Amino acid sequence: VKEILEDINVSKEEYTLIPIHIKDYDTQYYLMFIKSIGHKEIDFSNSLYRKILGDDEYRKFASYSEFSASPESYTIAFPVLPQKYAKRDLIYIQNGAETYISARLIKAFREAGIKGIEFRQIGSLRFSNC
């Protein structure tokens, strides 16, 4: 995975790899962290949130303060982010349920035979010009 990220030039602004040592193994392993996009970046007026517990209840919030003041727990289901994030290969929104991966990165993982990761096409991420 490390080589793929480097070979296709995924920006280091999108992820962090921390080398770890596993006793009795010579192979180098890493912990991978995808850098999250904060709530302040979300276009709240166009995004849709899903209630975490209970029925499939969806709701819009006008701002982060309204979202954080809600007595119910919601997760972002249909996020809208500024256009500046559209070229990213890895997108994780703070407290989100999904990690979004670009088609080119998925293709590289599949071609390399990477195992242990599942990809689902969900199409819920959009970008705005705000």
mmCIF file of C-alpha atoms in Angstrom:
data_model
loop_
_atom_site.group_PDB
_atom_site.id
_atom_site.type_symbol
_atom_site.label_atom_id
_atom_site.label_comp_id
_atom_site.label_asym_id
_atom_site.label_seq_id
_atom_site.Cartn_x
_atom_site.Cartn_y
_atom_site.Cartn_z
ATOM 1 C CA VAL A 1 0.000 0.000 0.000
ATOM 2 C CA LYS A 2 2.850 2.366 0.874
ATOM 3 C CA GLU A 3 4.445 1.805 -2.543
ATOM 4 C CA ILE A 4 1.137 2.353 -4.364
ATOM 5 C CA LEU A 5 0.509 5.628 -2.531
ATOM 6 C CA GLU A 6 4.010 6.794 -3.462
ATOM 7 C CA ASP A 7 3.897 5.484 -7.062
ATOM 8 C CA ILE A 8 0.686 7.315 -7.949
ATOM 9 C CA ASN A 9 1.732 10.411 -5.969
ATOM 10 C CA VAL A 10 -1.059 10.556 -3.406
ATOM 11 C CA SER A 11 -0.453 13.779 -1.498
ATOM 12 C CA LYS A 12 1.090 13.360 1.936
ATOM 13 C CA GLU A 13 -1.437 16.013 3.048
ATOM 14 C CA GLU A 14 -4.085 13.268 2.818
ATOM 15 C CA TYR A 15 -2.536 10.559 4.990
ATOM 16 C CA THR A 16 0.149 9.667 7.522
ATOM 17 C CA LEU A 17 2.048 6.377 7.706
ATOM 18 C CA ILE A 18 3.669 5.470 11.010
ATOM 19 C CA PRO A 19 6.213 2.644 10.876
ATOM 20 C CA ILE A 20 5.736 -0.023 13.523
ATOM 21 C CA HIS A 21 7.854 -2.990 14.480
ATOM 22 C CA ILE A 22 6.283 -6.367 15.149
ATOM 23 C CA LYS A 23 8.371 -8.646 17.331
ATOM 24 C CA ASP A 24 9.933 -11.588 15.472
ATOM 25 C CA TYR A 25 9.057 -10.155 12.007
ATOM 26 C CA ASP A 26 11.572 -8.536 9.690
ATOM 27 C CA THR A 27 8.932 -7.075 7.384
ATOM 28 C CA GLN A 28 8.258 -3.363 7.897
ATOM 29 C CA TYR A 29 4.634 -2.615 8.812
ATOM 30 C CA TYR A 30 2.821 0.703 9.051
ATOM 31 C CA LEU A 31 -0.240 2.199 10.665
ATOM 32 C CA MET A 32 -2.089 4.375 8.159
ATOM 33 C CA PHE A 33 -4.132 7.375 9.229
ATOM 34 C CA ILE A 34 -6.238 9.345 6.764
ATOM 35 C CA LYS A 35 -6.242 13.018 7.674
ATOM 36 C CA SER A 36 -9.786 14.128 8.369
ATOM 37 C CA ILE A 37 -11.578 17.114 6.932
ATOM 38 C CA GLY A 38 -13.095 19.121 9.779
ATOM 39 C CA HIS A 39 -16.718 20.094 10.297
ATOM 40 C CA LYS A 40 -15.942 23.714 9.411
ATOM 41 C CA GLU A 41 -15.338 22.618 5.820
ATOM 42 C CA ILE A 42 -18.754 20.970 5.348
ATOM 43 C CA ASP A 43 -21.384 22.797 3.326
ATOM 44 C CA PHE A 44 -24.095 22.221 5.947
ATOM 45 C CA SER A 45 -26.886 23.829 3.946
ATOM 46 C CA ASN A 46 -26.501 21.204 1.206
ATOM 47 C CA SER A 47 -25.403 18.147 3.226
ATOM 48 C CA LEU A 48 -27.724 15.523 4.632
ATOM 49 C CA TYR A 49 -27.279 13.724 7.958
ATOM 50 C CA ARG A 50 -28.632 10.317 9.008
ATOM 51 C CA LYS A 51 -29.720 9.474 12.542
ATOM 52 C CA ILE A 52 -27.329 6.904 14.001
ATOM 53 C CA LEU A 53 -29.868 4.958 16.063
ATOM 54 C CA GLY A 54 -33.379 4.116 14.982
ATOM 55 C CA ASP A 55 -35.086 4.360 11.628
ATOM 56 C CA ASP A 56 -33.519 5.791 8.496
ATOM 57 C CA GLU A 57 -34.230 9.343 9.557
ATOM 58 C CA TYR A 58 -32.446 12.101 7.632
ATOM 59 C CA ARG A 59 -32.007 15.734 8.524
ATOM 60 C CA LYS A 60 -30.261 18.908 7.393
ATOM 61 C CA PHE A 61 -28.481 21.279 9.735
ATOM 62 C CA ALA A 62 -27.843 24.954 9.065
ATOM 63 C CA SER A 63 -24.437 24.972 10.778
ATOM 64 C CA TYR A 64 -21.986 23.011 12.864
ATOM 65 C CA SER A 65 -23.313 24.645 16.029
ATOM 66 C CA GLU A 66 -26.848 23.424 15.228
ATOM 67 C CA PHE A 67 -25.480 19.940 14.473
ATOM 68 C CA SER A 68 -23.485 19.768 17.706
ATOM 69 C CA ALA A 69 -26.435 21.059 19.768
ATOM 70 C CA SER A 70 -28.758 18.293 18.543
ATOM 71 C CA PRO A 71 -29.828 15.942 21.356
ATOM 72 C CA GLU A 72 -29.869 13.054 18.847
ATOM 73 C CA SER A 73 -26.734 11.548 17.268
ATOM 74 C CA TYR A 74 -26.296 11.954 13.513
ATOM 75 C CA THR A 75 -23.608 11.028 11.023
ATOM 76 C CA ILE A 76 -23.032 12.686 7.693
ATOM 77 C CA ALA A 77 -24.672 10.555 5.002
ATOM 78 C CA PHE A 78 -24.593 12.836 1.953
ATOM 79 C CA PRO A 79 -21.730 15.278 2.450
ATOM 80 C CA VAL A 80 -21.041 18.336 0.330
ATOM 81 C CA LEU A 81 -17.497 19.700 0.503
ATOM 82 C CA PRO A 82 -15.794 22.666 -1.160
ATOM 83 C CA GLN A 83 -14.478 22.049 -4.680
ATOM 84 C CA LYS A 84 -10.879 22.289 -3.407
ATOM 85 C CA TYR A 85 -11.214 18.678 -2.135
ATOM 86 C CA ALA A 86 -12.428 17.191 -5.438
ATOM 87 C CA LYS A 87 -8.936 16.134 -6.572
ATOM 88 C CA ARG A 88 -8.124 14.213 -3.388
ATOM 89 C CA ASP A 89 -7.554 10.459 -3.452
ATOM 90 C CA LEU A 90 -8.494 9.950 0.208
ATOM 91 C CA ILE A 91 -11.339 11.757 1.940
ATOM 92 C CA TYR A 92 -12.476 11.176 5.489
ATOM 93 C CA ILE A 93 -14.811 13.688 7.101
ATOM 94 C CA GLN A 94 -14.469 14.153 10.850
ATOM 95 C CA ASN A 95 -16.851 11.762 12.665
ATOM 96 C CA GLY A 96 -18.035 10.371 9.328
ATOM 97 C CA ALA A 97 -19.065 6.800 8.661
ATOM 98 C CA GLU A 98 -17.309 6.417 5.292
ATOM 99 C CA THR A 99 -13.843 6.873 3.855
ATOM 100 C CA TYR A 100 -13.944 7.983 0.234
ATOM 101 C CA ILE A 101 -11.229 6.690 -2.097
ATOM 102 C CA SER A 102 -10.622 7.876 -5.649
ATOM 103 C CA ALA A 103 -11.259 5.573 -8.604
ATOM 104 C CA ARG A 104 -7.579 5.762 -9.592
ATOM 105 C CA LEU A 105 -6.461 4.579 -6.147
ATOM 106 C CA ILE A 106 -9.002 1.731 -6.111
ATOM 107 C CA LYS A 107 -7.772 0.680 -9.561
ATOM 108 C CA ALA A 108 -4.150 0.681 -8.337
ATOM 109 C CA PHE A 109 -5.079 -1.418 -5.271
ATOM 110 C CA ARG A 110 -6.962 -3.938 -7.410
ATOM 111 C CA GLU A 111 -4.176 -4.196 -9.999
ATOM 112 C CA ALA A 112 -1.654 -4.831 -7.207
ATOM 113 C CA GLY A 113 -3.881 -7.538 -5.696
ATOM 114 C CA ILE A 114 -4.250 -5.790 -2.333
ATOM 115 C CA LYS A 115 -6.370 -7.922 0.003
ATOM 116 C CA GLY A 116 -8.254 -7.124 3.176
ATOM 117 C CA ILE A 117 -10.092 -4.062 1.901
ATOM 118 C CA GLU A 118 -13.598 -3.871 0.471
ATOM 119 C CA PHE A 119 -14.812 -1.168 -1.904
ATOM 120 C CA ARG A 120 -18.447 -0.165 -2.319
ATOM 121 C CA GLN A 121 -19.739 2.425 -4.713
ATOM 122 C CA ILE A 122 -21.982 4.748 -2.737
ATOM 123 C CA GLY A 123 -21.960 8.040 -4.647
ATOM 124 C CA SER A 124 -22.961 10.157 -1.683
ATOM 125 C CA LEU A 125 -20.078 12.677 -1.777
ATOM 126 C CA ARG A 126 -20.549 15.909 -3.729
ATOM 127 C CA PHE A 127 -18.582 19.117 -4.128
ATOM 128 C CA SER A 128 -19.780 22.708 -4.264
ATOM 129 C CA ASN A 129 -18.245 25.948 -5.475
ATOM 130 C CA CYS A 130 -18.702 27.719 -2.145
#
